[in-house]
Short mmCIF file of C-alpha atoms in Angstrom, two decimals:
data_model
loop_
_atom_site.label_atom_id
_atom_site.label_comp_id
_atom_site.label_asym_id
_atom_site.label_seq_id
_atom_site.Cartn_x
_atom_site.Cartn_y
_atom_site.Cartn_z
CA MET H 1 105.75 190.91 107.76
CA LYS H 2 103.31 188.22 105.75
CA PHE H 3 105.01 184.66 105.47
CA ILE H 4 103.47 181.59 103.97
CA ASN H 5 104.09 177.79 104.71
CA TYR H 6 102.68 175.17 102.02
CA PHE H 7 103.74 171.63 101.43
CA ILE H 8 102.49 169.58 97.70
CA ILE H 9 100.52 166.71 97.50
CA ILE H 10 100.02 165.75 94.50
CA LEU H 11 98.11 169.37 93.93
CA LEU H 12 99.45 171.48 95.76
CA ILE H 13 97.62 171.45 99.28
CA ALA H 14 97.63 174.56 101.82
CA SER H 15 99.17 174.73 105.20
CA SER H 16 96.55 176.26 107.94
CA SER H 17 99.27 177.66 109.83
CA CYS H 18 99.03 181.01 108.12
CA LYS H 19 96.03 182.10 105.74
CA LYS H 20 98.14 183.02 103.06
CA ALA H 21 98.46 179.60 101.45
CA ILE H 22 98.49 177.90 98.03
CA ASP H 23 94.86 178.32 96.52
CA LEU H 24 92.39 175.12 97.21
CA TYR H 25 89.99 173.63 95.60
CA PRO H 26 89.89 170.51 98.10
CA ILE H 27 91.36 168.37 96.07
CA SER H 28 88.37 166.73 93.64
CA ASN H 29 85.30 165.17 94.44
CA LEU H 30 86.96 161.96 93.54
CA ASN H 31 89.84 162.72 96.08
CA SER H 32 87.74 164.47 99.12
CA GLU H 33 86.38 161.08 100.54
CA THR H 34 89.63 159.70 100.94
CA TYR H 35 91.67 162.64 101.88
CA TYR H 36 90.33 164.40 105.33
CA LYS H 37 91.27 161.66 107.68
CA THR H 38 93.48 163.63 109.72
CA GLU H 39 93.77 166.27 111.07
CA SER H 40 97.01 167.74 109.74
CA GLU H 41 94.43 167.28 106.51
CA ILE H 42 91.76 169.16 107.90
CA ARG H 43 93.54 172.12 108.73
CA ALA H 44 95.07 171.40 105.21
CA GLY H 45 91.04 172.21 103.72
CA LEU H 46 90.30 175.07 106.36
CA ALA H 47 93.00 176.89 104.85
CA GLY H 48 91.53 176.27 101.27
CA CYS H 49 88.22 177.81 103.05
CA TYR H 50 90.29 180.93 103.88
CA ASN H 51 91.57 181.45 100.14
CA GLY H 52 88.00 180.50 98.94
CA LEU H 53 87.53 183.82 100.00
CA GLN H 54 89.81 185.67 97.33
CA LYS H 55 87.81 184.74 94.05
CA PRO H 56 84.17 185.97 95.05
CA MET H 57 86.02 189.29 96.57
CA ASN H 58 87.92 189.98 93.32
CA LEU H 59 84.61 190.22 92.03
CA GLU H 60 82.50 192.08 94.76
CA TRP H 61 83.79 195.55 94.14
CA SER H 62 81.44 195.24 90.82
CA LEU H 63 78.24 194.04 92.83
CA THR H 64 78.15 196.48 96.08
CA GLU H 65 80.28 199.79 95.36
CA LEU H 66 79.38 200.56 91.59
CA ARG H 67 76.15 199.83 92.71
CA SER H 68 76.80 202.70 95.38
CA ASP H 69 77.22 206.81 95.18
CA VAL H 70 81.20 205.81 95.62
CA SER H 71 82.19 204.00 92.11
CA LYS H 72 80.63 204.54 88.65
CA VAL H 73 82.02 203.26 85.17
CA GLY H 74 84.84 205.49 83.69
CA ALA H 75 85.03 204.83 80.33
CA THR H 76 81.56 205.26 79.11
CA GLY H 77 82.38 205.14 75.58
CA SER H 78 83.38 201.61 75.99
CA GLN H 79 81.27 199.02 73.72
CA SER H 80 83.55 195.58 75.38
CA SER H 81 81.04 192.84 76.72
CA ILE H 82 82.89 193.47 80.19
CA ASN H 83 82.31 197.10 80.03
CA LEU H 84 78.72 196.26 79.19
CA ASP H 85 78.36 194.25 81.71
CA TYR H 86 79.66 196.91 83.95
CA SER H 87 77.92 199.69 82.88
CA SER H 88 74.28 197.60 83.53
CA LEU H 89 75.17 197.28 86.83
CA ASP H 90 75.90 200.97 87.32
CA MET H 91 73.30 202.18 85.80
CA TYR H 92 70.55 198.90 87.58
CA TYR H 93 69.57 197.23 84.42
CA PRO H 94 71.79 194.03 84.64
CA ALA H 95 71.26 191.07 82.32
CA PRO H 96 70.53 187.54 84.21
CA SER H 97 73.54 186.66 82.01
CA ASN H 98 75.73 189.21 83.11
CA SER H 99 79.08 186.77 83.36
CA GLY H 100 80.22 188.72 86.77
CA ILE H 101 77.01 188.21 88.43
CA TYR H 102 77.18 184.29 87.34
CA ASN H 103 81.20 183.99 88.27
CA TYR H 104 80.32 185.68 92.00
CA TRP H 105 77.85 182.72 92.69
CA LEU H 106 79.68 180.53 91.10
CA ASN H 107 82.45 181.23 93.36
CA THR H 108 80.79 181.86 96.30
CA TYR H 109 78.79 178.78 96.39
CA ASN H 110 82.29 176.68 95.72
CA ASN H 111 83.58 178.34 98.95
CA ILE H 112 80.07 176.63 100.35
CA ARG H 113 81.10 173.68 99.41
CA ASN H 114 84.86 173.98 100.77
CA CYS H 115 83.18 174.94 104.20
CA ASN H 116 80.66 172.07 104.07
CA LEU H 117 83.10 169.74 103.10
CA ILE H 118 85.29 170.03 106.34
CA LEU H 119 82.11 170.41 108.41
CA GLN H 120 80.82 167.31 107.43
CA LYS H 121 84.00 166.13 108.51
CA LEU H 122 84.09 167.32 112.13
CA GLY H 123 80.45 165.63 112.20
CA VAL H 124 78.50 169.44 112.07
CA ASN H 125 75.17 169.09 111.05
CA TYR H 126 72.57 172.07 110.61
CA ASP H 127 68.70 171.35 111.28
CA PRO H 128 67.14 173.58 108.60
CA ASN H 129 63.69 173.07 110.47
CA ALA H 130 64.64 174.15 114.32
CA GLY H 131 67.93 176.44 112.26
CA SER H 132 69.89 175.09 114.72
CA ILE H 133 73.48 173.12 114.68
CA SER H 134 75.09 169.99 116.67
CA LEU H 135 77.70 168.55 116.84
CA GLY H 136 78.10 164.74 116.27
CA THR H 137 80.55 161.99 115.69
CA THR H 138 83.25 162.34 113.49
CA ASP H 139 86.80 159.80 112.86
CA ILE H 140 88.96 162.29 112.73
CA VAL H 141 91.56 162.12 116.08
CA MET H 142 91.81 165.40 117.42
CA THR H 143 90.72 167.35 120.68
CA ASP H 144 87.25 168.82 121.41
CA SER H 145 88.86 172.51 121.13
CA VAL H 146 90.73 171.80 118.53
CA ARG H 147 87.61 170.33 116.68
CA LYS H 148 85.40 173.23 117.43
CA SER H 149 88.33 175.90 116.38
CA ILE H 150 88.49 174.58 113.20
CA ALA H 151 84.48 174.29 113.20
CA GLY H 152 83.98 177.45 114.32
CA GLN H 153 85.97 179.14 111.29
CA ALA H 154 84.26 177.20 108.75
CA LEU H 155 81.01 178.03 110.00
CA PHE H 156 82.06 181.61 110.16
CA ILE H 157 83.27 181.66 106.41
CA ARG H 158 79.95 179.77 105.16
CA GLY H 159 77.92 182.46 107.24
CA TYR H 160 79.39 185.12 106.13
CA HIS H 161 78.99 184.01 102.21
CA TYR H 162 75.37 183.54 103.11
CA PHE H 163 75.08 187.24 104.36
CA ASN H 164 76.72 188.18 100.97
CA LEU H 165 73.78 186.53 99.05
CA ALA H 166 71.21 187.03 100.90
CA ARG H 167 71.81 190.55 100.59
CA LEU H 168 72.28 190.23 96.90
CA PHE H 169 69.90 188.09 95.49
CA GLY H 170 66.97 187.68 98.39
CA GLY H 171 65.97 183.74 98.52
CA VAL H 172 69.15 181.26 96.99
CA PHE H 173 69.93 177.88 97.49
CA LEU H 174 70.29 176.78 100.90
CA ILE H 175 73.28 174.18 100.51
CA HIS H 176 74.92 173.03 103.71
CA THR H 177 75.83 169.41 103.28
CA PRO H 178 77.72 168.56 100.20
CA ILE H 179 75.69 166.61 97.48
CA SER H 180 76.57 165.77 93.98
CA ALA H 181 75.20 167.71 90.86
CA GLU H 182 72.23 165.36 90.30
CA THR H 183 71.16 166.08 94.20
CA ALA H 184 71.17 170.01 93.97
CA LYS H 185 69.20 170.02 90.68
CA THR H 186 66.71 169.46 92.56
CA ILE H 187 66.91 171.86 95.46
CA ASN H 188 65.15 175.05 94.69
CA ARG H 189 65.61 178.47 96.63
CA SER H 190 64.96 178.67 99.79
CA THR H 191 62.96 182.02 101.44
CA VAL H 192 65.07 184.88 102.43
CA ALA H 193 64.27 184.03 106.04
CA ASP H 194 65.41 180.08 105.98
CA ILE H 195 68.67 181.61 104.77
CA TYR H 196 69.09 183.98 107.47
CA LYS H 197 68.06 180.73 109.45
CA ILE H 198 71.28 179.69 108.52
CA ILE H 199 73.37 182.77 108.67
CA LEU H 200 72.72 183.50 112.49
CA ALA H 201 72.96 180.03 113.57
CA ASP H 202 76.13 179.34 111.67
CA LEU H 203 77.66 182.97 113.15
CA GLN H 204 76.14 182.10 116.71
CA THR H 205 77.25 178.73 116.78
CA ALA H 206 80.79 180.22 115.66
CA SER H 207 81.03 182.52 118.08
CA GLY H 208 80.76 180.27 120.74
CA TYR H 209 83.75 177.90 119.57
CA LEU H 210 86.24 180.51 118.39
CA SER H 211 88.50 182.07 120.48
CA ASN H 212 87.60 184.79 123.02
CA LYS H 213 91.35 185.70 123.76
CA ARG H 214 91.68 189.88 123.82
CA PHE H 215 93.27 191.28 120.78
CA SER H 216 97.00 191.35 121.91
CA ALA H 217 96.71 187.90 123.32
CA ILE H 218 96.64 186.32 120.28
CA ALA H 219 99.38 184.12 118.47
CA ALA H 220 100.93 184.70 115.57
CA LEU H 221 100.15 181.00 114.36
CA ASN H 222 96.67 182.57 114.38
CA ILE H 223 96.81 185.81 112.78
CA GLY H 224 94.48 185.88 110.37
CA ASP H 225 91.92 183.54 112.30
CA ALA H 226 88.15 184.09 112.55
CA ASN H 227 88.08 184.49 116.10
CA GLN H 228 85.01 185.22 118.59
CA TRP H 229 84.73 188.90 118.16
CA ALA H 230 85.20 188.43 114.15
CA ALA H 231 81.62 186.13 114.77
CA LYS H 232 80.22 188.92 116.96
CA ALA H 233 80.89 191.50 115.25
CA LEU H 234 79.28 190.33 111.74
CA LEU H 235 76.88 188.98 113.84
CA GLY H 236 75.59 192.20 115.11
CA LYS H 237 75.42 193.26 111.56
CA VAL H 238 73.18 190.96 110.83
CA PHE H 239 71.01 191.63 113.54
CA LEU H 240 71.03 195.17 112.08
CA THR H 241 70.18 194.48 108.85
CA LEU H 242 67.47 192.28 109.87
CA ASN H 243 66.37 195.42 111.92
CA ARG H 244 66.77 193.72 115.53
CA LYS H 245 68.51 196.32 117.28
CA ALA H 246 68.46 195.52 120.61
CA GLU H 247 70.60 192.29 120.30
CA ALA H 248 73.12 193.98 117.74
CA ILE H 249 74.10 196.74 120.35
CA THR H 250 74.35 193.94 122.66
CA GLN H 251 77.39 192.04 120.46
CA PHE H 252 78.66 195.21 119.31
CA ASN H 253 78.63 196.35 122.92
CA ASP H 254 80.68 192.70 123.65
CA VAL H 255 83.25 193.28 121.18
CA ILE H 256 83.63 196.97 122.33
CA THR H 257 84.13 196.06 126.19
CA ASN H 258 86.01 192.58 126.01
CA SER H 259 88.03 192.12 122.19
CA GLY H 260 91.04 194.55 123.28
CA TYR H 261 90.58 195.62 119.64
CA SER H 262 90.18 199.37 119.00
CA LEU H 263 91.15 202.42 116.41
CA GLN H 264 94.66 202.38 114.79
CA ALA H 265 96.24 206.37 115.39
CA SER H 266 96.14 207.13 111.93
CA TYR H 267 93.69 206.05 109.13
CA ALA H 268 96.24 205.60 107.07
CA ASN H 269 98.14 202.77 108.83
CA VAL H 270 94.74 200.74 109.49
CA PHE H 271 95.68 200.16 105.11
CA SER H 272 99.73 199.63 104.94
CA THR H 273 101.06 196.81 104.38
CA THR H 274 103.37 196.85 106.69
CA THR H 275 100.63 196.98 109.60
CA GLU H 276 98.33 194.65 108.46
CA MET H 277 96.07 192.37 111.19
CA ASN H 278 95.91 195.41 113.35
CA SER H 279 94.42 196.56 115.84
CA GLU H 280 91.49 197.38 114.14
CA ILE H 281 91.04 194.86 111.20
CA LEU H 282 88.34 191.91 113.34
CA PHE H 283 88.39 189.96 109.78
CA THR H 284 90.09 190.50 106.47
CA VAL H 285 90.18 188.60 103.03
CA ARG H 286 94.20 187.87 102.75
CA TYR H 287 96.37 188.54 99.82
CA LYS H 288 100.17 187.14 99.26
CA ALA H 289 102.52 188.83 96.47
CA GLY H 290 105.33 187.19 95.39
CA GLY H 291 104.53 185.08 92.70
CA VAL H 292 102.79 182.15 94.50
CA GLY H 293 99.27 182.51 93.05
CA LEU H 294 97.90 184.92 95.88
CA GLY H 295 98.50 188.18 94.96
CA SER H 296 95.43 191.01 94.55
CA SER H 297 94.85 192.48 91.09
CA PHE H 298 93.33 195.26 92.94
CA GLY H 299 96.59 197.34 92.21
CA ASN H 300 95.88 196.92 88.97
CA ASP H 301 92.16 196.82 88.44
CA PHE H 302 91.95 200.52 90.07
CA ALA H 303 94.71 202.82 88.85
CA ALA H 304 93.70 205.29 86.18
CA LEU H 305 93.70 203.38 82.83
CA SER H 306 96.46 203.84 80.78
CA SER H 307 99.05 204.98 83.25
CA GLY H 308 101.76 203.13 82.56
CA SER H 309 104.20 202.63 85.24
CA ALA H 310 103.25 205.77 86.46
CA ILE H 311 101.01 204.68 88.89
CA ILE H 312 101.74 200.73 89.48
CA ASN H 313 103.75 198.31 87.42
CA GLY H 314 101.74 196.96 84.20
CA SER H 315 99.26 199.85 84.62
CA GLY H 316 95.89 200.18 85.50
CA GLN H 317 92.37 198.99 84.12
CA GLY H 318 90.10 202.26 85.79
CA LEU H 319 87.58 199.77 87.06
CA ASN H 320 86.04 201.47 90.01
CA PHE H 321 86.50 204.98 89.08
CA PRO H 322 85.66 207.22 92.34
CA THR H 323 82.26 208.96 91.78
CA ASN H 324 82.67 213.32 92.08
CA ASP H 325 79.57 213.06 95.09
CA VAL H 326 82.57 210.61 97.28
CA ASP H 327 85.20 213.46 95.96
CA SER H 328 82.95 216.47 96.85
CA ASN H 329 82.38 214.39 100.12
CA PHE H 330 86.01 214.63 101.20
CA MET H 331 86.21 218.01 100.64
CA LEU H 332 86.49 220.17 103.51
CA THR H 333 86.45 224.21 102.08
CA THR H 334 87.40 225.48 98.76
CA THR H 335 88.50 229.24 99.98
CA PRO H 336 90.36 230.58 99.98
CA ALA H 337 91.98 226.81 99.14
CA VAL H 338 90.70 223.45 98.86
CA THR H 339 91.05 221.46 101.54
CA PHE H 340 89.90 217.35 102.15
CA ASP H 341 89.30 215.13 104.93
CA SER H 342 92.63 213.12 105.59
CA ARG H 343 91.05 210.02 104.37
CA ARG H 344 90.89 210.94 101.52
CA ALA H 345 94.63 210.29 100.27
CA THR H 346 94.21 207.09 101.54
CA ASN H 347 91.09 206.84 99.10
CA ILE H 348 91.20 208.84 96.18
CA ALA H 349 93.86 210.23 93.81
CA VAL H 350 94.46 212.19 90.98
CA PHE H 351 96.15 210.91 87.48
CA GLY H 352 97.28 213.84 84.91
CA THR H 353 96.03 217.36 84.64
CA GLY H 354 93.78 219.61 83.27
CA THR H 355 90.87 218.01 80.95
CA ALA H 356 93.24 214.81 81.23
CA ALA H 357 93.18 213.89 85.09
CA GLN H 358 91.41 210.87 86.05
CA LEU H 359 90.47 210.24 89.53
CA TYR H 360 91.54 206.69 90.66
CA ALA H 361 90.73 204.03 93.90
CA ARG H 362 94.09 203.70 95.42
CA LYS H 363 93.29 201.83 98.93
CA TYR H 364 94.63 198.51 97.52
CA LEU H 365 97.84 200.22 95.82
CA SER H 366 101.00 198.53 96.78
CA PRO H 367 104.00 197.96 94.75
CA VAL H 368 104.00 194.89 92.41
CA VAL H 369 106.99 193.17 90.61
CA LEU H 370 104.12 191.16 88.98
CA THR H 371 101.09 192.57 87.18
CA ASN H 372 98.21 191.53 89.39
CA ASP H 373 100.17 190.33 92.29
CA GLY H 374 99.37 192.59 95.04
CA GLU H 375 100.31 192.20 99.03
CA SER H 376 97.18 194.36 99.88
CA ASP H 377 94.71 193.05 102.09
CA TRP H 378 90.51 193.34 101.83
CA PRO H 379 89.50 194.47 105.90
CA VAL H 380 85.76 192.66 105.64
CA ILE H 381 85.01 193.59 108.90
CA ARG H 382 86.56 196.68 110.76
CA TYR H 383 86.62 198.00 114.45
CA ALA H 384 85.25 201.45 113.23
CA ASP H 385 82.78 199.73 111.32
CA VAL H 386 81.71 198.00 114.89
CA LEU H 387 81.21 202.09 116.44
CA LEU H 388 79.55 203.26 113.42
CA MET H 389 77.11 200.26 113.63
CA LEU H 390 76.53 201.15 117.41
CA ALA H 391 74.95 204.30 116.59
CA GLU H 392 73.50 203.11 113.71
CA ALA H 393 71.49 200.44 116.36
CA GLN H 394 71.12 202.84 118.93
CA GLY H 395 69.85 206.05 117.10
CA PHE H 396 70.34 209.75 117.60
CA SER H 397 71.45 209.81 121.08
CA PRO H 398 74.19 211.83 122.96
CA SER H 399 76.06 208.18 123.09
CA SER H 400 75.46 207.59 119.40
CA ILE H 401 77.18 211.35 119.05
CA SER H 402 80.26 210.28 120.26
CA LEU H 403 81.03 207.02 118.44
CA ILE H 404 80.63 209.48 115.49
CA ASN H 405 83.38 211.84 117.05
CA GLN H 406 85.33 208.97 117.59
CA ILE H 407 86.07 207.92 114.08
CA ARG H 408 85.74 211.37 113.11
CA THR H 409 88.82 213.07 115.99
CA ARG H 410 91.31 210.09 114.72
CA SER H 411 91.01 211.34 110.97
CA GLY H 412 91.77 215.23 112.13
CA LEU H 413 88.13 216.64 111.99
CA ALA H 414 86.00 218.79 114.28
CA VAL H 415 83.64 216.85 116.55
CA LEU H 416 79.84 217.28 114.62
CA PRO H 417 78.44 220.64 115.50
CA ALA H 418 75.61 221.00 117.61
CA THR H 419 72.93 221.59 114.24
CA VAL H 420 73.49 218.25 114.67
CA ASN H 421 70.31 217.79 117.06
CA SER H 422 67.30 216.06 115.58
CA VAL H 423 67.37 212.38 113.61
CA ALA H 424 67.37 213.64 110.34
CA THR H 425 70.32 215.67 110.97
CA PHE H 426 71.97 213.20 112.93
CA GLU H 427 71.49 210.42 110.05
CA ALA H 428 72.47 212.51 107.67
CA ALA H 429 75.83 212.89 109.99
CA LEU H 430 76.07 208.76 110.17
CA ASN H 431 75.49 208.35 106.38
CA LYS H 432 78.00 210.35 105.53
CA GLU H 433 80.87 209.49 107.52
CA ARG H 434 79.96 205.77 106.46
CA MET H 435 80.43 206.76 102.98
CA LEU H 436 83.88 208.69 103.75
CA GLU H 437 85.70 206.13 106.59
CA PHE H 438 84.76 202.75 104.29
CA ALA H 439 84.98 204.28 100.46
CA PHE H 440 85.99 201.23 98.04
CA GLU H 441 85.55 198.60 101.47
CA ASN H 442 82.61 196.93 99.60
CA LEU H 443 80.21 198.26 102.57
CA ARG H 444 78.19 201.07 100.46
CA PHE H 445 75.82 199.18 98.85
CA PHE H 446 74.35 197.07 101.89
CA ASP H 447 74.57 200.61 104.32
CA ILE H 448 72.52 202.39 102.34
CA LEU H 449 70.84 199.03 101.46
CA ARG H 450 69.87 198.56 105.61
CA PHE H 451 69.34 202.18 105.99
CA GLY H 452 65.88 201.92 104.38
CA THR H 453 65.12 199.81 107.42
CA THR H 454 67.41 200.63 110.27
CA LEU H 455 66.70 205.08 109.25
CA THR H 456 63.62 207.12 109.01
CA THR H 457 64.93 209.70 106.67
CA ILE H 458 67.38 207.74 104.12
CA SER H 459 66.87 204.86 101.98
CA ALA H 460 68.24 203.42 98.60
CA THR H 461 66.21 204.28 96.56
CA SER H 462 66.68 208.74 97.71
CA ILE H 463 70.26 207.90 98.22
CA MET H 464 70.89 206.89 94.34
CA ARG H 465 68.17 208.47 92.93
CA ALA H 466 70.03 211.89 93.95
CA HIS H 467 73.21 210.58 93.45
CA PHE H 468 72.32 210.15 89.55
CA ALA H 469 70.93 213.54 89.49
CA ARG H 470 73.85 215.26 90.27
CA GLU H 471 75.87 213.18 88.33
CA TYR H 472 74.05 212.85 85.02
CA ASN H 473 74.87 215.77 83.01
CA SER H 474 78.50 215.28 83.63
CA HIS H 475 78.61 211.55 83.30
CA TYR H 476 75.34 209.62 82.85
CA ILE H 477 74.59 211.59 79.62
CA ASN H 478 77.82 210.37 78.03
CA TYR H 479 77.16 206.55 77.21
CA PRO H 480 76.68 206.63 73.53
CA LEU H 481 74.50 203.05 74.39
CA PRO H 482 71.94 202.83 75.92
CA ARG H 483 71.68 206.74 76.55
CA LEU H 484 68.56 206.90 79.62
CA THR H 485 67.32 209.95 80.27
CA LEU H 486 67.79 210.49 83.99
CA ALA H 487 64.03 210.04 84.33
CA GLU H 488 64.69 206.11 82.90
CA LEU H 489 67.98 206.03 85.49
CA GLN H 490 66.10 206.86 88.28
CA ALA H 491 63.17 204.26 87.66
CA ASN H 492 65.42 201.43 87.46
CA VAL H 493 66.28 202.17 91.07
CA ASN H 494 63.55 200.40 92.80
CA ALA H 495 62.93 197.38 95.69
CA ASN H 496 63.33 194.31 92.65
CA LYS H 497 66.21 195.57 91.18
CA LEU H 498 67.86 196.31 94.09
CA LEU H 499 68.58 192.97 94.26
CA LEU H 500 70.92 191.33 91.70
CA PRO H 501 69.15 188.78 89.20
CA ILE H 502 69.55 184.86 89.65
CA PRO H 503 72.36 184.05 87.04
CA GLN H 504 70.49 182.73 84.44
CA TYR H 505 72.81 179.40 83.44
CA GLU H 506 71.16 177.98 87.08
CA ILE H 507 68.00 178.07 85.77
CA ASP H 508 68.74 177.28 81.67
CA THR H 509 70.42 174.37 82.70
CA ASN H 510 68.85 172.79 85.50
CA THR H 511 66.27 169.80 84.02
CA GLN H 512 64.65 168.58 87.13
CA LEU H 513 62.80 171.78 87.96
CA VAL H 514 62.03 175.25 87.68
CA ILE H 515 63.83 178.02 89.47
CA PRO H 516 61.96 181.41 89.55
CA GLN H 517 63.69 184.25 88.70
CA ASN H 518 64.05 187.67 90.89
CA PRO H 519 61.26 190.31 89.48
CA GLY H 520 61.76 192.55 87.46
CA TYR H 521 64.27 190.84 85.31
#
C-alpha cells in the first residue's frame, strides 16, 4: 500500500518519509538560499529531487523505446506537430527544435539543479579535474550518517541523470553546483569523458554513503530510497557501457551475493500496483494516484487510440505502439495454435478485432479514477537486469547461459537449447532475452547502443536497419510525409544519429559563446 505525507509552507513542500510526495521545484531561486537550514528542510528538498524524476520519465519513452525495435508511432497518417515530432524520432531524423527533446533536457537539468542545491547545503563538493567528491563543512545540524545518507541519495539521482544525458546527447553541460542563468551561459559542453567522470564519482561516492541493508531489513520508512545496492547496480551498468567489464562484474556479483534482492516468482508480480517495491526493484520512479498531482499518465498515453472506456477511464492515446518485431518475438508456436511467452500478457494486449485490431503497451496500465492519474511506478533498474548484465559482461560461458536460464524459467520457458553453443548464438539469445524481459522499460535503445561495444556480432545499426527492413512494407511505407525509401530510412541509423541533437533553444539563446551542435544536425 502506498502512502503519502506532506505539509504546506507557502508552496507545497514534500515530506521525505516516502517518495510519493508533492512535486517540488526547490522553493524558488529567491527562497532556496534562506530555506535549506534544517534537517527537515533538507529532507523536504530531497523529496523534491525524487519527485523531479517524474517529468523526464514522462518523456523518456519517446527518446528511447521509440528509437528501438520495440516501439513505433501508431498513427502514421497524423500530421499534428506532436505526432510529427514522434515520427521524426522513430525514423531517426529529429530536428534540433523537437519539443520533446527540449522538454526532456530542461526537466533533467532542472532536477540536476535540485540535487546540486541539496549537495551544496550539505557541503558536498565535486572536483572536475580530479573527478572526485569531497565532504566539506555544513551549518546544518544533523548526524554524519544522516548527512551522508541524504547526500548519497542526491548523488545517485544526479549521476543517474547525467548517465542518461551522456547516452542520449554525448557531451553535455557539466553543472555540479548551483549557478545563475548568466553564469550558465559561460559554460560550454564538456567532453563525454568528463561527463562520465562525474557519473562515476557520484555513483561510487553514493555507494559508500548509502545503506547496505539487505532487502528484507529495509524499514518501511526507507522504501523507495536509493540505497547502496541501487548505486552498485547502476554503477555496474555504467562500467558495462564503458566496456570496463571486470569492474562491472565486481559490482553485479556484489549485488547478487549480498543485497538480498531476488527475482519475483512471477513476471507479472514485478509490475503489480499491489506489490510495488518488491524484491526485484532496486530503484524505480514512483507515482501516486489520488488527485495529488503525482499520478502517472502512462495508462492513458499507451492505451489503444480512441478506445473509450474499454481499457481505461479517459480513453487512450495509442503512444508507445508495440512493433511487430517485439510481438513476433513473444510468439512461441504458430501450429496447431498460436502460443506466446507468458511475459507478453504483461507487456502487450490487443484492442478490437480484424483489420481494426490495435496492439497497445499495457505494462503501466492500472485503473484510474482521474485521467492521467495512474498508480504504476516505472522501474529504473531491476534484479533481472543485474543478472542479464552480468551474463553480458562475462560473455559466452556456462555461467552466463545459467543466468539467462534463470530469467527464462521464471517465465515458464525451457532452458536455452544446446544449439546456443557459440559467441554468435549466445549473443543472439541474450539480445532476444533482454528485448522481451525489459520491453517498454526504456532499456532497449540503451541496450542496443551498448551492444555495439560489449558484443562482437550485434550493433545498434544492424539491429535497427534489420528492424526497418522487416516493418517497412507493413508500416513505414504508409507515412504520407515524408515517405522515406527503405534505403533512406536505414541510412538514418548511423553513428551521428544515434545521438540526439542538442536543443536548438540552448544554442540560439546563448549570447556568450557558440555551442557546437552534434554532427549530422
